[in-house]
Coordinates of C-alpha atoms and ligand atoms in Angstrom, one line a residue:
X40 CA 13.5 145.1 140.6
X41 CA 13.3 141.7 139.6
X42 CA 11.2 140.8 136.2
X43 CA 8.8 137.3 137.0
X44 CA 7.9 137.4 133.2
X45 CA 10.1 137.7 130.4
X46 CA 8.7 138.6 126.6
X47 CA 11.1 137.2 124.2
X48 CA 10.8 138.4 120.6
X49 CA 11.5 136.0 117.8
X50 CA 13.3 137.6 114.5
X51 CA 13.4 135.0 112.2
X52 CA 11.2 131.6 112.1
X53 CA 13.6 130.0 110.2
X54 CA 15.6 126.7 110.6
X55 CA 17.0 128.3 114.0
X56 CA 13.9 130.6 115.4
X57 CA 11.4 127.7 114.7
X58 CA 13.9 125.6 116.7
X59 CA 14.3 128.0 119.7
X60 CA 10.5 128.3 119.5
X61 CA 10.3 124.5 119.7
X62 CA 12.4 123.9 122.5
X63 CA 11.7 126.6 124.8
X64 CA 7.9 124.9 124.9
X65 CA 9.1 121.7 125.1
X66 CA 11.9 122.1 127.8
X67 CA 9.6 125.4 129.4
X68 CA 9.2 123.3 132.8
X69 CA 12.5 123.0 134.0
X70 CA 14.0 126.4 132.1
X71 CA 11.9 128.3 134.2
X72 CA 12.0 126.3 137.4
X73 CA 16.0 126.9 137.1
X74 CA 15.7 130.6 135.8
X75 CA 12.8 131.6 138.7
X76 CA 10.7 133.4 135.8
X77 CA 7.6 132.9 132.7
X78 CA 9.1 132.5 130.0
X79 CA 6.7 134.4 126.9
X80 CA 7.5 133.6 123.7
X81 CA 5.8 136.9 123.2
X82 CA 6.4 137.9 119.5
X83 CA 8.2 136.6 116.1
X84 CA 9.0 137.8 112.8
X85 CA 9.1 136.5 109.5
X86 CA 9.2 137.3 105.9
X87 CA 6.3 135.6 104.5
X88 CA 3.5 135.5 106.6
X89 CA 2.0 132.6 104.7
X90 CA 4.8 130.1 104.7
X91 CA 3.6 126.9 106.6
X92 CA 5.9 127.2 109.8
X93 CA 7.0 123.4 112.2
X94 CA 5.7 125.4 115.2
X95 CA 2.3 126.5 116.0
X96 CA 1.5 130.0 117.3
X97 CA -1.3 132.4 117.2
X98 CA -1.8 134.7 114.0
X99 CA -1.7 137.7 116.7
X100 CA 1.8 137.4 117.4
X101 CA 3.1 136.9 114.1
X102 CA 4.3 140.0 111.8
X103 CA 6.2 140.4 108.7
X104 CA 8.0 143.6 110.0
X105 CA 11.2 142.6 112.0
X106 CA 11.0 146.2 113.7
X107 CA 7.8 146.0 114.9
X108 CA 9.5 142.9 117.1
X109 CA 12.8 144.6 117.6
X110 CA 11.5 147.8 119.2
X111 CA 8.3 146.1 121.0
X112 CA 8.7 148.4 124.3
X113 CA 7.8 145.0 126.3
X114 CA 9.8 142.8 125.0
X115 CA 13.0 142.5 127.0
X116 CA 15.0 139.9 125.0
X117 CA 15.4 140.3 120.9
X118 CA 16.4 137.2 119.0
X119 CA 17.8 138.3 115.9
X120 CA 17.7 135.2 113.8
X121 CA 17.1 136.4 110.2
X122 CA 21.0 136.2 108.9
X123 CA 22.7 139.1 106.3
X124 CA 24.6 142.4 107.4
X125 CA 22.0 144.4 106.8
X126 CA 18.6 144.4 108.3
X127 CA 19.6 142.2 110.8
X128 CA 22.3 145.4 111.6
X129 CA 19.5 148.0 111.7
X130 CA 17.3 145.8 113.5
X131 CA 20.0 145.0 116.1
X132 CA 21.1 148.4 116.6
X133 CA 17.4 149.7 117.0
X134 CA 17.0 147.2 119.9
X135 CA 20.4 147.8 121.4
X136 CA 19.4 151.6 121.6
X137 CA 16.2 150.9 123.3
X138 CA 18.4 149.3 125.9
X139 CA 17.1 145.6 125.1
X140 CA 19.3 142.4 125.3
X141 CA 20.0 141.6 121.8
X142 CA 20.6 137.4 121.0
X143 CA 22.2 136.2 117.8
X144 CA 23.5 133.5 115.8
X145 CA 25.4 135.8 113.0
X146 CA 28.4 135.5 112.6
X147 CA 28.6 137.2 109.4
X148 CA 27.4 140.3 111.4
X149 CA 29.6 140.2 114.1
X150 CA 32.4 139.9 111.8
X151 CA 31.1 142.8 109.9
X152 CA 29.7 145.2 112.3
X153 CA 31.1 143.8 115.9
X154 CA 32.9 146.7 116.9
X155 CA 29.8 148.9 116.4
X156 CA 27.2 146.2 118.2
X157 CA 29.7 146.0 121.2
X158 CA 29.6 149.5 121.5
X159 CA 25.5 149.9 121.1
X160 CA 25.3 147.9 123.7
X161 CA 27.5 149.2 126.0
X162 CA 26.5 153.1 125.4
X163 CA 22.7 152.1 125.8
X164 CA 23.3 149.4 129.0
X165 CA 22.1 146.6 126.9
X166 CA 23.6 143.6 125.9
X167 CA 24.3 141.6 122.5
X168 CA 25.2 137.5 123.2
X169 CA 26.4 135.5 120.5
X170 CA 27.2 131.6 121.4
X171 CA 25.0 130.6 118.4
X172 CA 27.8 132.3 115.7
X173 CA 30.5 129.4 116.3
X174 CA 30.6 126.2 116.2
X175 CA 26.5 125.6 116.9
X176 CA 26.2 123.5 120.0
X177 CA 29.6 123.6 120.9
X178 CA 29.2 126.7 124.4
X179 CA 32.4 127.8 122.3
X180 CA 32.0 131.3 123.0
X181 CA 31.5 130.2 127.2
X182 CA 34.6 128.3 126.9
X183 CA 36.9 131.1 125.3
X184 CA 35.5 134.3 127.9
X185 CA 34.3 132.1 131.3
X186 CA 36.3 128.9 131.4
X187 CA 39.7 129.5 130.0
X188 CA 39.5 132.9 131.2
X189 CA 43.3 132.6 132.7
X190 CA 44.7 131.5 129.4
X191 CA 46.6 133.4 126.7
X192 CA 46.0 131.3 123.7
X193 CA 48.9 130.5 121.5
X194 CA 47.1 128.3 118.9
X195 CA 43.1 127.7 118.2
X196 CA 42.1 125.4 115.3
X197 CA 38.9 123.8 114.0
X198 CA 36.6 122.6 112.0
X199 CA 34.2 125.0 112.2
X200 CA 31.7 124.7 109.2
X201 CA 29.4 122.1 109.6
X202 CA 27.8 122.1 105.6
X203 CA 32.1 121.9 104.8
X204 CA 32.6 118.8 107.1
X205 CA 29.5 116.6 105.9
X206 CA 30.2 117.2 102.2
X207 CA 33.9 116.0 102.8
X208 CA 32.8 113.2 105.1
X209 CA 30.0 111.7 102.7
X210 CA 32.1 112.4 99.8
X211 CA 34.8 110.3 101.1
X212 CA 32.9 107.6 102.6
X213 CA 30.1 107.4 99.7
X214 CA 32.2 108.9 96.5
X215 CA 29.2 111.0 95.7
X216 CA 29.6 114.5 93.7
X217 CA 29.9 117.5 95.9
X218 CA 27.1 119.5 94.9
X219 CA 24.6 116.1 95.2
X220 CA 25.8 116.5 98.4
X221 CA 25.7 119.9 99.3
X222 CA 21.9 120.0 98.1
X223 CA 21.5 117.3 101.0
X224 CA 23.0 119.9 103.1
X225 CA 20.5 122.6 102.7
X226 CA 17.9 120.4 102.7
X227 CA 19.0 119.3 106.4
X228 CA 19.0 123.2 107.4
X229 CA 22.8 123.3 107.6
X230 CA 24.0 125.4 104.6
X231 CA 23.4 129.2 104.6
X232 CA 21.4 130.9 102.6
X233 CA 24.1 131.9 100.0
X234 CA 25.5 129.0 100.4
X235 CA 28.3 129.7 98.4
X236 CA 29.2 131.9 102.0
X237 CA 29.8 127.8 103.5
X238 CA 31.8 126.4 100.4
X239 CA 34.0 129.0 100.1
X240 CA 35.0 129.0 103.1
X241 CA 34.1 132.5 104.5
X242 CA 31.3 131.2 107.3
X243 CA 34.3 129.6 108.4
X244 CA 36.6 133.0 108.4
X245 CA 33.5 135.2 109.8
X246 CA 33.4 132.0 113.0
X247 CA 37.3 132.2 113.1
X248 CA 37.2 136.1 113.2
X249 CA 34.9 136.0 116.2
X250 CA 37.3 133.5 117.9
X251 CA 40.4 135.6 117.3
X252 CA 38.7 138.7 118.5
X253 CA 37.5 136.8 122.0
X254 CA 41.4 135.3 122.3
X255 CA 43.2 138.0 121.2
X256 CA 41.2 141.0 121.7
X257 CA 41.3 142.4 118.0
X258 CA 38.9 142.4 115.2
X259 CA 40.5 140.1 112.0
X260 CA 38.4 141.5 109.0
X261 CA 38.5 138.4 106.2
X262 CA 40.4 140.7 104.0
X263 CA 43.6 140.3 106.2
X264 CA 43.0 136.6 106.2
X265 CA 44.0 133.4 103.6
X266 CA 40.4 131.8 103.0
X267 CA 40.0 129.0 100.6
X268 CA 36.9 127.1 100.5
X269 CA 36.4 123.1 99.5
X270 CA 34.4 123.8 95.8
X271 CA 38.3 122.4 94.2
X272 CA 38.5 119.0 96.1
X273 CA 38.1 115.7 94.4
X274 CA 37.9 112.4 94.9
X275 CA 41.5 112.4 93.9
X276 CA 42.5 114.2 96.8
X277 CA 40.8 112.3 99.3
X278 CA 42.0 108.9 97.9
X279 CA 45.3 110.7 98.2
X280 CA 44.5 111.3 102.1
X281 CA 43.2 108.5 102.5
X282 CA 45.9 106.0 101.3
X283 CA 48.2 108.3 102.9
X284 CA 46.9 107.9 106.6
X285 CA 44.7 111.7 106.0
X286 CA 41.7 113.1 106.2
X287 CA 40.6 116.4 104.7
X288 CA 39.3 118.8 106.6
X289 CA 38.2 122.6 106.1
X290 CA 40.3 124.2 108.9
X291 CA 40.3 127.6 110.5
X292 CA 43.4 128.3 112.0
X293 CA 44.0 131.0 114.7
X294 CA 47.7 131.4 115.9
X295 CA 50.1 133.9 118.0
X296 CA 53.7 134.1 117.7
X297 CA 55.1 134.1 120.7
X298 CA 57.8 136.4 120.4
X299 CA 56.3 139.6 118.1
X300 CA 52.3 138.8 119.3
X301 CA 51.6 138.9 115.8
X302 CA 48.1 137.0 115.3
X303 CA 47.4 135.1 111.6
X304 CA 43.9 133.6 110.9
X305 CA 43.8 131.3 107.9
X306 CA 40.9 128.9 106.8
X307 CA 41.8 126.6 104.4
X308 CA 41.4 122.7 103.4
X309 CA 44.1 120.7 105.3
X310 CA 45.5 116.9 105.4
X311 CA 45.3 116.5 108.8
X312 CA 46.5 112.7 110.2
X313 CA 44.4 110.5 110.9
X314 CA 45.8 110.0 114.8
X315 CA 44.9 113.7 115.6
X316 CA 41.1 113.9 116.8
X317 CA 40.0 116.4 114.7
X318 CA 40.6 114.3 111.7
X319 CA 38.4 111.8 113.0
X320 CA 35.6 114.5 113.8
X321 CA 32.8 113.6 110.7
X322 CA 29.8 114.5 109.3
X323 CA 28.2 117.7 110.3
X324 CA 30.2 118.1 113.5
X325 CA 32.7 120.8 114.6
X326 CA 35.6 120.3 116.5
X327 CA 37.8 122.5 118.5
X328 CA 41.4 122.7 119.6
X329 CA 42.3 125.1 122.0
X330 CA 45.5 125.8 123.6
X331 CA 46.0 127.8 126.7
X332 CA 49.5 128.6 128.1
X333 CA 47.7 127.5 131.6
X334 CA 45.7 124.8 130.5
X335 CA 47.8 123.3 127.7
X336 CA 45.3 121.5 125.0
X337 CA 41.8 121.1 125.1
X338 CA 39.2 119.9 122.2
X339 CA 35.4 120.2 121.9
X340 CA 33.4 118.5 119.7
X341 CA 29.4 118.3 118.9
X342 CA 27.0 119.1 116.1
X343 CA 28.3 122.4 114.2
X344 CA 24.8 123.1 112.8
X345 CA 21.1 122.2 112.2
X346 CA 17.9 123.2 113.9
X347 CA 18.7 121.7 117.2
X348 CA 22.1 122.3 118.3
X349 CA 22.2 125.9 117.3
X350 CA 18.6 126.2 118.9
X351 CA 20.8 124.8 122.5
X352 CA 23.0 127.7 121.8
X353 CA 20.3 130.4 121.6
X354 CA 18.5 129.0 124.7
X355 CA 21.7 129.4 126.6
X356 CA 22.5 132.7 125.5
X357 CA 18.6 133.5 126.6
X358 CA 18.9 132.4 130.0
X359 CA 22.0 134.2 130.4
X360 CA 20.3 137.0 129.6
X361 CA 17.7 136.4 132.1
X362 CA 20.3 136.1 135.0
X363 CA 21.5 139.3 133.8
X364 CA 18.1 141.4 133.5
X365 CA 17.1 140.5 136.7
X366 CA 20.1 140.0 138.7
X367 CA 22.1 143.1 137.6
X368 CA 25.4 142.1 137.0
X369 CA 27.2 140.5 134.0
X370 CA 29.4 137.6 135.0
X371 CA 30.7 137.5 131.1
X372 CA 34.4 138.6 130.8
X373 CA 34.7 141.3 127.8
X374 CA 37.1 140.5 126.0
X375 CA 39.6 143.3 125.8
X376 CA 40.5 145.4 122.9
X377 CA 44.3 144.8 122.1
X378 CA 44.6 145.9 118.3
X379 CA 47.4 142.6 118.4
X380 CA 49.2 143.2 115.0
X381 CA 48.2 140.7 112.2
X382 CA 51.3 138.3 111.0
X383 CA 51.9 139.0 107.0
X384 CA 50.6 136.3 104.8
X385 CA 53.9 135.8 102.5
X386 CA 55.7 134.9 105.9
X387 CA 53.8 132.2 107.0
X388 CA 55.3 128.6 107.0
X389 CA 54.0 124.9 106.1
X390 CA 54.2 121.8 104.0
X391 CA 51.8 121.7 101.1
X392 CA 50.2 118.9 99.0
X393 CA 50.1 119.9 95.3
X394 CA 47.7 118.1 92.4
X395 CA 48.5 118.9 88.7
X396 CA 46.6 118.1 85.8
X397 CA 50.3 117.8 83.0
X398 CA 50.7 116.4 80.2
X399 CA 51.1 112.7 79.7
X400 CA 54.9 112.9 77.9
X401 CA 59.0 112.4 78.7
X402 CA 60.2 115.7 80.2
X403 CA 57.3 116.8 82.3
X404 CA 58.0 115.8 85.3
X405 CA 61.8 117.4 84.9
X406 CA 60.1 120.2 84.3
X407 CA 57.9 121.1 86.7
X408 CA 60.7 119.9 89.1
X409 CA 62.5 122.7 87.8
X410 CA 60.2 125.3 88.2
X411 CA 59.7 124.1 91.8
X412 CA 63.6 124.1 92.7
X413 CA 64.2 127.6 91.1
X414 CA 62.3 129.0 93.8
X415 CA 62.9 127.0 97.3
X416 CA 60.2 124.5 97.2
X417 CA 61.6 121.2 98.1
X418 CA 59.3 118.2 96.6
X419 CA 59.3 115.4 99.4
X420 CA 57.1 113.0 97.5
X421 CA 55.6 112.7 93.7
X422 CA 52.9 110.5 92.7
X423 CA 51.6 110.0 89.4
X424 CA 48.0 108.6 88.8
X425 CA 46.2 108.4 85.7
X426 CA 43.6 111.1 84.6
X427 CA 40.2 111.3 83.2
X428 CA 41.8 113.1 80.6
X429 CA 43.0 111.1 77.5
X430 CA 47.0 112.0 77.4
X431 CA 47.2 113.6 80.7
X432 CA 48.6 112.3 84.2
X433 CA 47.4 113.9 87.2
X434 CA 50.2 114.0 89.4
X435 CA 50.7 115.0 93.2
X436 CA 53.5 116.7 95.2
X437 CA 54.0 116.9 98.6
X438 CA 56.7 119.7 99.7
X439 CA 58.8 120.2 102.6
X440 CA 58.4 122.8 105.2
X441 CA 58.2 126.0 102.7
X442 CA 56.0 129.2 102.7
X443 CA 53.3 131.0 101.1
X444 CA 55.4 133.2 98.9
X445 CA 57.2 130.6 97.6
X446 CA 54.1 128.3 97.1
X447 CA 52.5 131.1 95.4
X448 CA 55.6 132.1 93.3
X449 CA 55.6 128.2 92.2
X450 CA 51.7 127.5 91.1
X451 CA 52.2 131.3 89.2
X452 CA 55.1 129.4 87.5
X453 CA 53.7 125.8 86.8
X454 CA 50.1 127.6 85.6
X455 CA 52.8 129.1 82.7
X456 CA 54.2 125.8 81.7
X457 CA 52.2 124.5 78.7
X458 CA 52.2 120.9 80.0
X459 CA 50.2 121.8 82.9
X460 CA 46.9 121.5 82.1
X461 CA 43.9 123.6 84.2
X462 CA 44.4 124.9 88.0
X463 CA 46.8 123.0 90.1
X464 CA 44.9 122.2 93.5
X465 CA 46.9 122.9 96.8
X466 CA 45.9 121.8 100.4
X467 CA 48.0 122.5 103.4
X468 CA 49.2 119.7 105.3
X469 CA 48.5 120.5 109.2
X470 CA 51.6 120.8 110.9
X471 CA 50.7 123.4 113.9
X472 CA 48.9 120.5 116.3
X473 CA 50.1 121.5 119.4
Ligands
LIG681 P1 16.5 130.6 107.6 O1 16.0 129.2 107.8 O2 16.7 131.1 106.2 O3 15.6 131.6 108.4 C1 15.6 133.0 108.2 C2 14.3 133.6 108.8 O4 14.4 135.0 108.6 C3 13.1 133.1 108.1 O5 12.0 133.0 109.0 C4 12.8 134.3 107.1 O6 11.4 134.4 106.8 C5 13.3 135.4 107.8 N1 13.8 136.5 106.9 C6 14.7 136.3 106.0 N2 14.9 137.5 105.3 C7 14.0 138.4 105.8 C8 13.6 139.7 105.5 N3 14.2 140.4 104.5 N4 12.7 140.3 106.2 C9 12.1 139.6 107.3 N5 12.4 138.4 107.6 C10 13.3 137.7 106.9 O7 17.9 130.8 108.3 P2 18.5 130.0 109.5 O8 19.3 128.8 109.0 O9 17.5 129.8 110.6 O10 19.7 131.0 110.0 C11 19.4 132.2 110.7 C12 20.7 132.8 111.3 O11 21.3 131.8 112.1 C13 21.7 133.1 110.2 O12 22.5 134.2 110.7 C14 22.6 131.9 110.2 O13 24.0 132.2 109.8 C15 22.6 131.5 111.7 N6 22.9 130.1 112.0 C16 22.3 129.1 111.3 C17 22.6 127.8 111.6 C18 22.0 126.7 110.9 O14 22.4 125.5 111.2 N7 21.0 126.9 110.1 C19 23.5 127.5 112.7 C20 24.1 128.6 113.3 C21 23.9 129.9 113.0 P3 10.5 133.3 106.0 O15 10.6 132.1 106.9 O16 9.2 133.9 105.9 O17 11.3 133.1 104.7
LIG682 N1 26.1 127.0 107.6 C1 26.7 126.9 108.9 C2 27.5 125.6 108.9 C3 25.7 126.9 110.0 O1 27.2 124.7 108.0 O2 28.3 125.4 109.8 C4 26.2 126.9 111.3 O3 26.9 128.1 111.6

């Protein structure tokens, strides 16, 4: 039997919920002409009840108990848009057992608990969608399960973290300080909470998790990835990439071997050149890469985060959801489980870019030369700048095609020799564009 109104229930009147709020009123004409049903905005959640909210709704609807929302018998769609792995799990699972259609735009719990949602869902007939998690307005998630459905995917990389690429972008174009910047960030709703979870890199890994699982069919906990966030870049390494025909990006990086299926997820900064799109993709945008073994390369770009993009990906999940409720049948590919086996870290292969604070004297340079040659790192370029520091030199390497043990075996070495002075920075230099 076919539903002509359906109760949607708000978790979370946040950046995101107040947006989702905001645009379902404003676009309500032709979302319901196209979905054939009323669309009530029937409920929503927040934390403090007195916080002066963008969007206007009636005191009746509003609660400060998520639950109350979640398990609302009459409510057939929950958006859970509160963030964390913890209430927003019990929440979840509580609606999911009540049979509802959950909507979310956590990534950090899908990364976390996905396994467990997918099967909540599937034991109680509901149904949990997620294109909000990656990527914001980028119908990411669409792409990977609907569109490229015939593909196997041999590499996906991105920019993924839309805080991480504005901070870069501004500090490069405007040589401000990063955290000036990153309070910009919050301000403009884009940074998380913690937003350590953005610099650091792990939004990025929880987004790049989710991707792996829907290419590859298994679940890449962070633990089993390399994450490095942005907090050590400078404006010496972006003068570097810049006079050097660079740009810096954070970059998740999802990739198969052909041969052994092994799958590695990495998300680290990168010198990526300037000819390749993504290096050209700025500000608080995301970009994709995607390569399918059917479809060869394909790139998607748009706003990564922010009230309004991520608020597109909600309402799309939504109306999916309604298609679903009240025709019956789900035209969304699940992705498979696989269990692919996870590539080891130590064996994965690159060229690096290395920036030493050493002391400003005669022998240094042999020296450090040394320690890299002892164990098979091959310096293809050295350049040696002046320092803030009175008598120290920063100077950068770049190395030929190497690996992480060696890299790792080399900064252990150079952090012991006395002329180097503080942590050496490294950033990967891509070389996996397909
Ligand atoms: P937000 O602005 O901090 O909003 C969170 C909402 O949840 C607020 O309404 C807050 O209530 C409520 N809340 C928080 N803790 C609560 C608690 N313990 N009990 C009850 N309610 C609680 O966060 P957001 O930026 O909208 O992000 C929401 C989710 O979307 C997160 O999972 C985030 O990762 C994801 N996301 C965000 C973006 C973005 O650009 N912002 C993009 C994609 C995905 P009060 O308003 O009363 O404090
Ligand atoms: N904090 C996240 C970002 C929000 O900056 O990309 C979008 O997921």
């Amino acid at each position: 039997m076919s539903i002509s109104t359906i109760n949607i229930g708000i978790c979370g009147l946040g950046t995101v919920g107040q947006g989702v709020w905001k645009h379902i009123e404003s676009n309500r004409a032709s979302l319901e002409s196209r979905l054939g049903v009323t669309l009530n905005l029937a409920r929503a959640s927040v934390r403090d009840l007195k916080k002066k909210r963008t969007v206007r709704l009636a005191a009746s609807k509003l609660t400060d108990d998520p639950f109350d929302v979640a398990t609302d018998p009459d409510i057939h769609i929950v958006c859970e848009l509160i963030g964390g792995t913890t209430l927003a799990r019990d929440l979840t699972l509580a609606a999911l057992a009540m049979g509802k259609t959950v909507v979310s735009a956590n990534k950090a719990l899908l990364c976390k608990h996905g396994p467990e949602i997918f099967a909540a869902a599937r034991r109680h007939g509901g149904h949990f969608f997620f294109e909000a998690s990656v990527a914001g307005g980028i119908p990411i998630i669409k792409a990977l399960r609907e569109g490229l459905v015939a593909n196997r995917f041999k590499l996906i990389y991105g920019i993924l973290n839309g805080t991480c690429n504005y901070i870069l972008t501004r500090m490069d174009r405007e040589g401000l300080s990063y955290p000036t910047i990153l309070a910009e960030a919050k301000a403009l709703g884009y940074a998380e909470a913690d937003e350590s979870l953005d610099v650091e890199g792990w939004d990025t890994a929880h987004k790049a998790s989710i991707l792996a699982f829907l290419a590859h069919g298994t679940w890449v906990p962070t633990e089993k990835m390399l994450v490095e966030g942005i907090t050590q870049i400078t404006q010496a390494d972006l003068a570097f990439a810049r006079e050097n025909g660079f740009a810096i990006k954070l970059l998740a990086v999802i990739s198969r071997e052909a041969d052994t299926g092994e799958v590695f997820v990495r998300v680290h900064p990168t010198l990526i050149p300037k000819t390749k799109v993504l290096a050209n993709v700025n500000e608080v945008y995301n970009g994709i890469s995607v390569t399918g073994d059917v479809v060869g390369e394909t790139v998607y770009i748009g706003r990564g985060a922010g009230q309004d993009p991520t608020a597109s990906a909600v309402i799309s999940d939504i109306a999916d959801a309604v298609i679903l409720l009240n025709r019956g049948n789900s035209h969304l590919p699940e992705p498979v489980e696989t269990k692919a086996p996870l590539t080891p870290l130590q064996s994965i292969t690159g060229r690096y870019y290395l920036r030493l604070e050493v002391q400003d004297a005669p022998g240094v340079l042999a020296k450090i030369a040394g320690a890299t040659a002892n164990l098979d790192v091959s310096i293809a370029s050295v350049l040696q700048r002046a320092s803030e520091t009175p008598g120290a030199a920063s100077l950068i390497l770049t190395t030929h095609k190497s690996n992480e043990k060696a890299i790792r075996a080399t900064i252990a070495r150079l952090k012991r020799l006395k002329s180097v002075l503080g942590e050496p920075v490294l950033i990967r230099i891509a070389d996996f564009a397909a």
